[in-house]
């Protein structure tokens, strides 16, 4: 809380962690350090000597633990994507993606996967040209990325997406929406080939038994026997839980790879009269 600061539970009560006014998002890394992402140019982690500042540009949006690299988190603002442990740092800004425009586009959402992979959404001149959004699969190990875009016929619903989490079955779950006014909004998943959707009520009215609201502030995964649960904080509607069963059954590796398609960005782009599209089929 920006008024009362950050507190920890001691087992018998709360005590304040001095040195930081508050945070908009927090998480704990694999080394039990607490990370706090603030509103503007504000990222810190708490260690034995108190709070340590880590440079970041922009208004804090989301932060989560890296599933693979020890002591590492992913953080995002509208302007920067950052993977860091406080010393190591991998960063990308809007300017690092030629498909995006620094004066009008912004990052939206973050879903960290294993092995240095993260899924990020972006707006692409939405409102300024109505071209819609982008979904970026970024590899921090190699620095490479693949991008799907609404204006190039992506397979996703809506015009823009906001990645929320990656589940054990390899699906990236996202909030999707279209430019206002629109009734095309809800929750969707994408596994690199297939897409599933859970639409929100068109007029925003309560929908008990379905997705109660398209605005999902946070989403956490709870693994259960034979599947997992998605616990969602839906703005103005409280908590919603989606149970996904039977999606984590092991299958032979050969069957998995045969269903994967890797589609690279076409070059050059924009183009005329020709462009080259590279793809990989295992």
CSV table of C-alpha atoms in Angstrom, one decimal:
chain,number,residue,atom,x,y,z
A,1,UNK,CA,0.0,0.0,0.0
A,2,UNK,CA,1.5,3.4,-1.0
A,3,UNK,CA,0.1,5.0,2.2
A,4,UNK,CA,1.0,2.5,4.9
A,5,UNK,CA,4.1,0.8,3.3
A,6,UNK,CA,5.0,-2.9,3.1
A,7,UNK,CA,4.5,-5.3,6.0
A,8,UNK,CA,5.4,-8.9,6.8
A,9,UNK,CA,3.6,-11.4,8.9
A,10,UNK,CA,5.7,-12.7,11.8
A,11,UNK,CA,3.4,-15.4,13.1
A,12,UNK,CA,1.9,-13.2,15.8
A,13,UNK,CA,1.4,-9.9,14.0
A,14,UNK,CA,2.5,-7.6,11.2
A,15,UNK,CA,5.7,-5.6,11.1
A,16,UNK,CA,6.7,-3.0,8.6
A,17,UNK,CA,9.7,-3.5,6.2
A,18,UNK,CA,11.2,0.0,6.4
A,19,UNK,CA,12.7,1.9,3.5
A,20,UNK,CA,10.0,1.6,0.9
A,21,UNK,CA,6.6,3.3,0.8
A,22,UNK,CA,4.8,0.5,-1.0
A,23,UNK,CA,4.3,-1.4,-4.3
A,24,UNK,CA,1.7,-2.1,-7.0
A,25,UNK,CA,2.8,-5.7,-7.4
A,26,UNK,CA,4.9,-8.1,-5.4
A,27,UNK,CA,6.4,-11.6,-5.7
A,28,UNK,CA,8.9,-13.9,-4.0
A,29,UNK,CA,11.8,-15.4,-6.0
A,30,UNK,CA,13.2,-18.9,-5.6
A,31,UNK,CA,15.7,-17.6,-3.0
A,32,UNK,CA,12.9,-16.3,-0.7
A,33,UNK,CA,13.6,-12.7,-1.5
A,34,UNK,CA,10.6,-10.4,-1.8
A,35,UNK,CA,10.4,-8.2,-4.9
A,36,UNK,CA,8.3,-5.0,-5.0
A,37,UNK,CA,7.4,-3.3,-8.3
A,38,UNK,CA,6.3,0.3,-7.9
A,39,UNK,CA,4.5,2.9,-9.9
A,40,UNK,CA,7.3,4.7,-11.8
A,41,UNK,CA,11.0,3.8,-12.2
A,42,UNK,CA,10.6,1.7,-9.1
A,43,UNK,CA,11.8,-1.9,-8.7
A,44,UNK,CA,13.3,-3.3,-5.4
A,45,UNK,CA,14.1,-6.6,-3.7
A,46,UNK,CA,14.4,-7.1,0.1
A,47,UNK,CA,17.5,-8.9,1.4
A,48,UNK,CA,19.6,-9.0,4.6
A,49,UNK,CA,20.6,-5.3,4.2
A,50,UNK,CA,17.1,-4.1,3.4
A,51,UNK,CA,15.8,-2.9,0.1
A,52,UNK,CA,18.0,-2.8,-3.0
A,53,UNK,CA,16.9,-0.8,-6.1
A,54,UNK,CA,17.0,-2.3,-9.6
A,55,UNK,CA,16.7,0.1,-12.6
A,56,UNK,CA,13.5,-0.2,-14.6
A,57,UNK,CA,11.8,2.3,-17.0
A,58,UNK,CA,8.1,3.0,-16.9
A,59,UNK,CA,5.0,2.5,-14.8
A,60,UNK,CA,5.0,-0.9,-13.0
A,61,UNK,CA,2.5,-3.4,-14.4
A,62,UNK,CA,3.4,-7.0,-13.4
A,63,UNK,CA,6.1,-9.0,-11.7
A,64,UNK,CA,6.5,-12.8,-11.3
A,65,UNK,CA,9.1,-15.4,-10.4
A,66,UNK,CA,11.1,-17.0,-13.2
A,67,UNK,CA,10.4,-20.7,-13.2
A,68,UNK,CA,13.9,-21.7,-14.2
A,69,UNK,CA,16.7,-19.3,-13.2
A,70,UNK,CA,17.4,-19.2,-9.4
A,71,UNK,CA,16.7,-15.8,-7.7
A,72,UNK,CA,15.3,-14.3,-10.9
A,73,UNK,CA,12.1,-12.5,-11.7
A,74,UNK,CA,10.3,-11.1,-14.8
A,75,UNK,CA,9.0,-7.5,-14.5
A,76,UNK,CA,7.1,-5.4,-17.0
A,77,UNK,CA,6.0,-1.9,-17.5
A,78,UNK,CA,4.3,-0.3,-20.5
A,79,UNK,CA,7.8,0.5,-21.8
A,80,UNK,CA,10.2,-2.2,-20.7
A,81,UNK,CA,10.4,-6.0,-20.2
A,82,UNK,CA,13.0,-7.0,-17.6
A,83,UNK,CA,14.4,-10.4,-16.5
A,84,UNK,CA,16.8,-9.9,-13.5
A,85,UNK,CA,18.2,-11.3,-10.3
A,86,UNK,CA,19.5,-7.9,-9.2
A,87,UNK,CA,22.9,-8.4,-11.0
A,88,UNK,CA,22.1,-10.2,-14.2
A,89,UNK,CA,19.7,-8.2,-16.4
A,90,UNK,CA,18.0,-9.0,-19.7
A,91,UNK,CA,15.9,-6.1,-21.0
A,92,UNK,CA,13.8,-5.2,-24.0
A,93,UNK,CA,11.9,-2.0,-24.8
A,94,UNK,CA,9.3,-1.1,-27.4
A,95,UNK,CA,12.2,0.2,-29.6
A,96,UNK,CA,13.7,-3.3,-29.7
A,97,UNK,CA,10.7,-4.5,-31.7
A,98,UNK,CA,10.6,-3.0,-35.2
A,99,UNK,CA,7.0,-4.0,-35.6
A,100,UNK,CA,6.0,-1.7,-32.7
A,101,UNK,CA,6.0,2.1,-32.5
A,102,UNK,CA,7.6,3.8,-29.6
A,103,UNK,CA,5.3,6.8,-29.5
A,104,UNK,CA,2.0,4.9,-29.5
A,105,UNK,CA,2.5,1.2,-28.5
A,106,UNK,CA,2.9,-0.4,-25.0
A,107,UNK,CA,3.5,-3.7,-23.5
A,108,UNK,CA,0.5,-5.4,-21.8
A,109,UNK,CA,0.6,-8.5,-19.6
A,110,UNK,CA,3.3,-11.0,-18.8
A,111,UNK,CA,3.4,-14.8,-18.5
A,112,UNK,CA,6.8,-16.4,-17.6
A,113,UNK,CA,7.5,-19.9,-18.8
A,114,UNK,CA,10.5,-22.2,-18.3
A,115,UNK,CA,13.9,-21.9,-19.9
A,116,UNK,CA,13.9,-18.1,-20.2
A,117,UNK,CA,10.7,-17.9,-22.2
A,118,UNK,CA,8.1,-15.2,-21.6
A,119,UNK,CA,4.9,-14.3,-23.4
A,120,UNK,CA,4.0,-10.6,-23.6
A,121,UNK,CA,1.1,-8.7,-25.1
A,122,UNK,CA,1.4,-5.3,-26.9
A,123,UNK,CA,-0.9,-2.8,-28.3
A,124,UNK,CA,-0.2,-1.8,-31.9
A,125,UNK,CA,-1.6,1.7,-32.5
A,126,UNK,CA,-4.9,0.7,-31.0
A,127,UNK,CA,-7.1,3.7,-31.2
A,128,UNK,CA,-4.6,5.5,-33.4
A,129,UNK,CA,-5.1,3.3,-36.4
A,130,UNK,CA,-7.2,0.4,-35.1
A,131,UNK,CA,-4.7,-2.2,-36.2
A,132,UNK,CA,-5.1,-4.2,-33.0
A,133,UNK,CA,-2.5,-6.0,-30.8
A,134,UNK,CA,0.4,-8.4,-30.8
A,135,UNK,CA,1.4,-11.5,-28.8
A,136,UNK,CA,5.2,-11.9,-28.4
A,137,UNK,CA,7.0,-15.1,-27.4
A,138,UNK,CA,10.4,-13.8,-26.2
A,139,UNK,CA,13.5,-16.1,-25.5
A,140,UNK,CA,15.8,-14.4,-23.1
A,141,UNK,CA,18.5,-17.0,-23.6
A,142,UNK,CA,18.9,-16.3,-27.3
A,143,UNK,CA,17.4,-12.9,-27.6
A,144,UNK,CA,15.0,-14.1,-30.3
A,145,UNK,CA,11.3,-13.7,-30.5
A,146,UNK,CA,8.2,-14.6,-32.5
A,147,UNK,CA,5.2,-12.3,-32.9
A,148,UNK,CA,1.6,-12.9,-33.8
A,149,UNK,CA,-0.4,-9.8,-34.8
A,150,UNK,CA,-4.1,-9.1,-35.1
A,151,UNK,CA,-3.7,-7.2,-38.4
A,152,UNK,CA,-1.9,-10.2,-39.9
A,153,UNK,CA,-4.7,-12.6,-39.1
A,154,UNK,CA,-3.6,-14.2,-35.8
A,155,UNK,CA,-5.7,-17.2,-34.5
A,156,UNK,CA,-6.6,-15.5,-31.3
A,157,UNK,CA,-10.0,-13.8,-30.4
A,158,UNK,CA,-10.4,-10.1,-29.9
A,159,UNK,CA,-8.0,-7.3,-31.0
A,160,UNK,CA,-5.6,-7.3,-28.1
A,161,UNK,CA,-4.5,-9.8,-25.5
A,162,UNK,CA,-2.9,-9.6,-22.1
A,163,UNK,CA,-1.0,-12.8,-21.1
A,164,UNK,CA,-1.6,-13.9,-17.5
A,165,UNK,CA,0.1,-17.2,-16.9
A,166,UNK,CA,1.6,-20.4,-18.4
A,167,UNK,CA,0.1,-23.6,-17.1
A,168,UNK,CA,1.8,-27.1,-16.8
A,169,UNK,CA,0.3,-28.2,-20.1
A,170,UNK,CA,2.1,-25.5,-22.0
A,171,UNK,CA,-0.9,-23.2,-22.5
A,172,UNK,CA,-0.5,-19.5,-22.2
A,173,UNK,CA,-3.7,-18.0,-20.7
A,174,UNK,CA,-4.7,-14.5,-21.7
A,175,UNK,CA,-7.3,-11.9,-21.2
A,176,UNK,CA,-8.6,-10.7,-24.6
A,177,UNK,CA,-10.6,-7.7,-25.7
A,178,UNK,CA,-11.5,-5.5,-28.6
A,179,UNK,CA,-11.5,-1.7,-28.9
A,180,UNK,CA,-14.4,0.0,-27.1
A,181,UNK,CA,-17.3,-0.3,-27.6
A,182,UNK,CA,-17.3,-4.0,-28.1
A,183,UNK,CA,-18.7,-7.2,-26.6
A,184,UNK,CA,-15.8,-9.4,-27.7
A,185,UNK,CA,-13.9,-10.0,-24.5
A,186,UNK,CA,-13.0,-12.8,-22.1
A,187,UNK,CA,-10.4,-15.4,-21.2
A,188,UNK,CA,-8.5,-17.5,-23.8
A,189,UNK,CA,-5.6,-19.9,-24.1
A,190,UNK,CA,-3.1,-20.7,-26.8
A,191,UNK,CA,-0.7,-23.7,-27.0
A,192,UNK,CA,1.1,-22.7,-30.2
A,193,UNK,CA,-1.5,-24.4,-32.4
A,194,UNK,CA,-4.9,-24.5,-30.8
A,195,UNK,CA,-7.0,-21.8,-29.1
A,196,UNK,CA,-9.8,-22.0,-26.5
A,197,UNK,CA,-12.1,-19.3,-25.3
A,198,UNK,CA,-14.2,-18.4,-22.3
A,199,UNK,CA,-16.2,-15.3,-23.3
A,200,UNK,CA,-17.3,-12.8,-20.7
A,201,UNK,CA,-20.9,-11.6,-20.6
A,202,UNK,CA,-21.4,-9.1,-23.5
A,203,UNK,CA,-22.9,-6.4,-21.4
A,204,UNK,CA,-20.8,-6.9,-18.3
A,205,UNK,CA,-23.7,-8.3,-16.3
A,206,UNK,CA,-23.0,-10.9,-13.6
A,207,UNK,CA,-22.6,-14.4,-15.2
A,208,UNK,CA,-22.6,-16.9,-12.3
A,209,UNK,CA,-21.4,-20.3,-13.6
A,210,UNK,CA,-19.3,-18.7,-16.4
A,211,UNK,CA,-16.6,-16.1,-16.6
A,212,UNK,CA,-18.1,-13.3,-14.4
A,213,UNK,CA,-16.1,-10.4,-15.9
A,214,UNK,CA,-13.6,-9.7,-18.7
A,215,UNK,CA,-11.3,-7.6,-16.5
A,216,UNK,CA,-9.0,-10.1,-14.8
A,217,UNK,CA,-6.7,-8.3,-12.4
A,218,UNK,CA,-4.6,-11.3,-11.4
A,219,UNK,CA,-4.6,-15.1,-12.0
A,220,UNK,CA,-2.9,-17.9,-10.0
A,221,UNK,CA,-2.5,-21.6,-10.8
A,222,UNK,CA,-3.2,-24.4,-8.3
A,223,UNK,CA,-2.3,-27.8,-9.5
A,224,UNK,CA,-4.7,-30.6,-8.6
A,225,UNK,CA,-4.7,-34.4,-9.4
A,226,UNK,CA,-5.2,-34.7,-13.1
A,227,UNK,CA,-5.2,-31.0,-13.9
A,228,UNK,CA,-5.2,-27.6,-12.4
A,229,UNK,CA,-7.3,-24.7,-11.2
A,230,UNK,CA,-7.1,-21.1,-12.3
A,231,UNK,CA,-8.0,-18.7,-9.5
A,232,UNK,CA,-8.9,-15.3,-11.0
A,233,UNK,CA,-9.5,-11.9,-9.4
A,234,UNK,CA,-12.2,-10.4,-11.6
A,235,UNK,CA,-12.7,-6.7,-11.1
A,236,UNK,CA,-16.1,-5.8,-9.6
A,237,UNK,CA,-17.0,-9.5,-9.5
A,238,UNK,CA,-14.7,-11.1,-6.8
A,239,UNK,CA,-13.0,-14.4,-7.2
A,240,UNK,CA,-13.7,-16.9,-10.0
A,241,UNK,CA,-12.2,-20.4,-10.3
A,242,UNK,CA,-11.9,-22.4,-13.5
A,243,UNK,CA,-11.0,-26.1,-13.2
A,244,UNK,CA,-9.1,-27.7,-16.1
A,245,UNK,CA,-9.0,-31.5,-16.0
A,246,UNK,CA,-7.3,-34.1,-18.2
A,247,UNK,CA,-4.9,-31.7,-19.9
A,248,UNK,CA,-1.7,-32.7,-18.2
A,249,UNK,CA,-1.5,-36.4,-19.2
A,250,UNK,CA,1.9,-37.3,-20.5
A,251,UNK,CA,2.1,-38.3,-24.2
A,252,UNK,CA,5.2,-39.5,-26.2
A,253,UNK,CA,7.5,-36.7,-27.1
A,254,UNK,CA,7.4,-37.5,-30.8
A,255,UNK,CA,3.6,-36.8,-30.8
A,256,UNK,CA,4.1,-33.4,-29.2
A,257,UNK,CA,6.8,-32.2,-31.5
A,258,UNK,CA,4.9,-33.3,-34.6
A,259,UNK,CA,2.1,-30.9,-33.7
A,260,UNK,CA,4.3,-27.9,-33.3
A,261,UNK,CA,4.7,-25.1,-35.8
A,262,UNK,CA,7.2,-22.3,-35.5
A,263,UNK,CA,6.4,-19.3,-37.7
A,264,UNK,CA,9.0,-16.6,-37.9
A,265,UNK,CA,8.4,-12.9,-38.7
A,266,UNK,CA,8.3,-12.3,-42.4
A,267,UNK,CA,11.2,-10.3,-43.9
A,268,UNK,CA,11.2,-7.6,-45.1
A,269,UNK,CA,8.2,-6.0,-43.5
A,270,UNK,CA,6.7,-3.8,-44.8
A,271,UNK,CA,7.3,-5.2,-48.3
A,272,UNK,CA,6.5,-4.9,-51.9
A,273,UNK,CA,6.3,-6.9,-54.1
A,274,UNK,CA,7.8,-9.9,-52.3
A,275,UNK,CA,8.5,-11.1,-48.7
A,276,UNK,CA,10.0,-14.2,-47.2
A,277,UNK,CA,8.2,-16.3,-44.6
A,278,UNK,CA,10.3,-18.9,-42.7
A,279,UNK,CA,8.6,-21.7,-40.8
A,280,UNK,CA,9.7,-24.9,-39.0
A,281,UNK,CA,7.8,-28.2,-38.8
A,282,UNK,CA,9.3,-30.8,-36.5
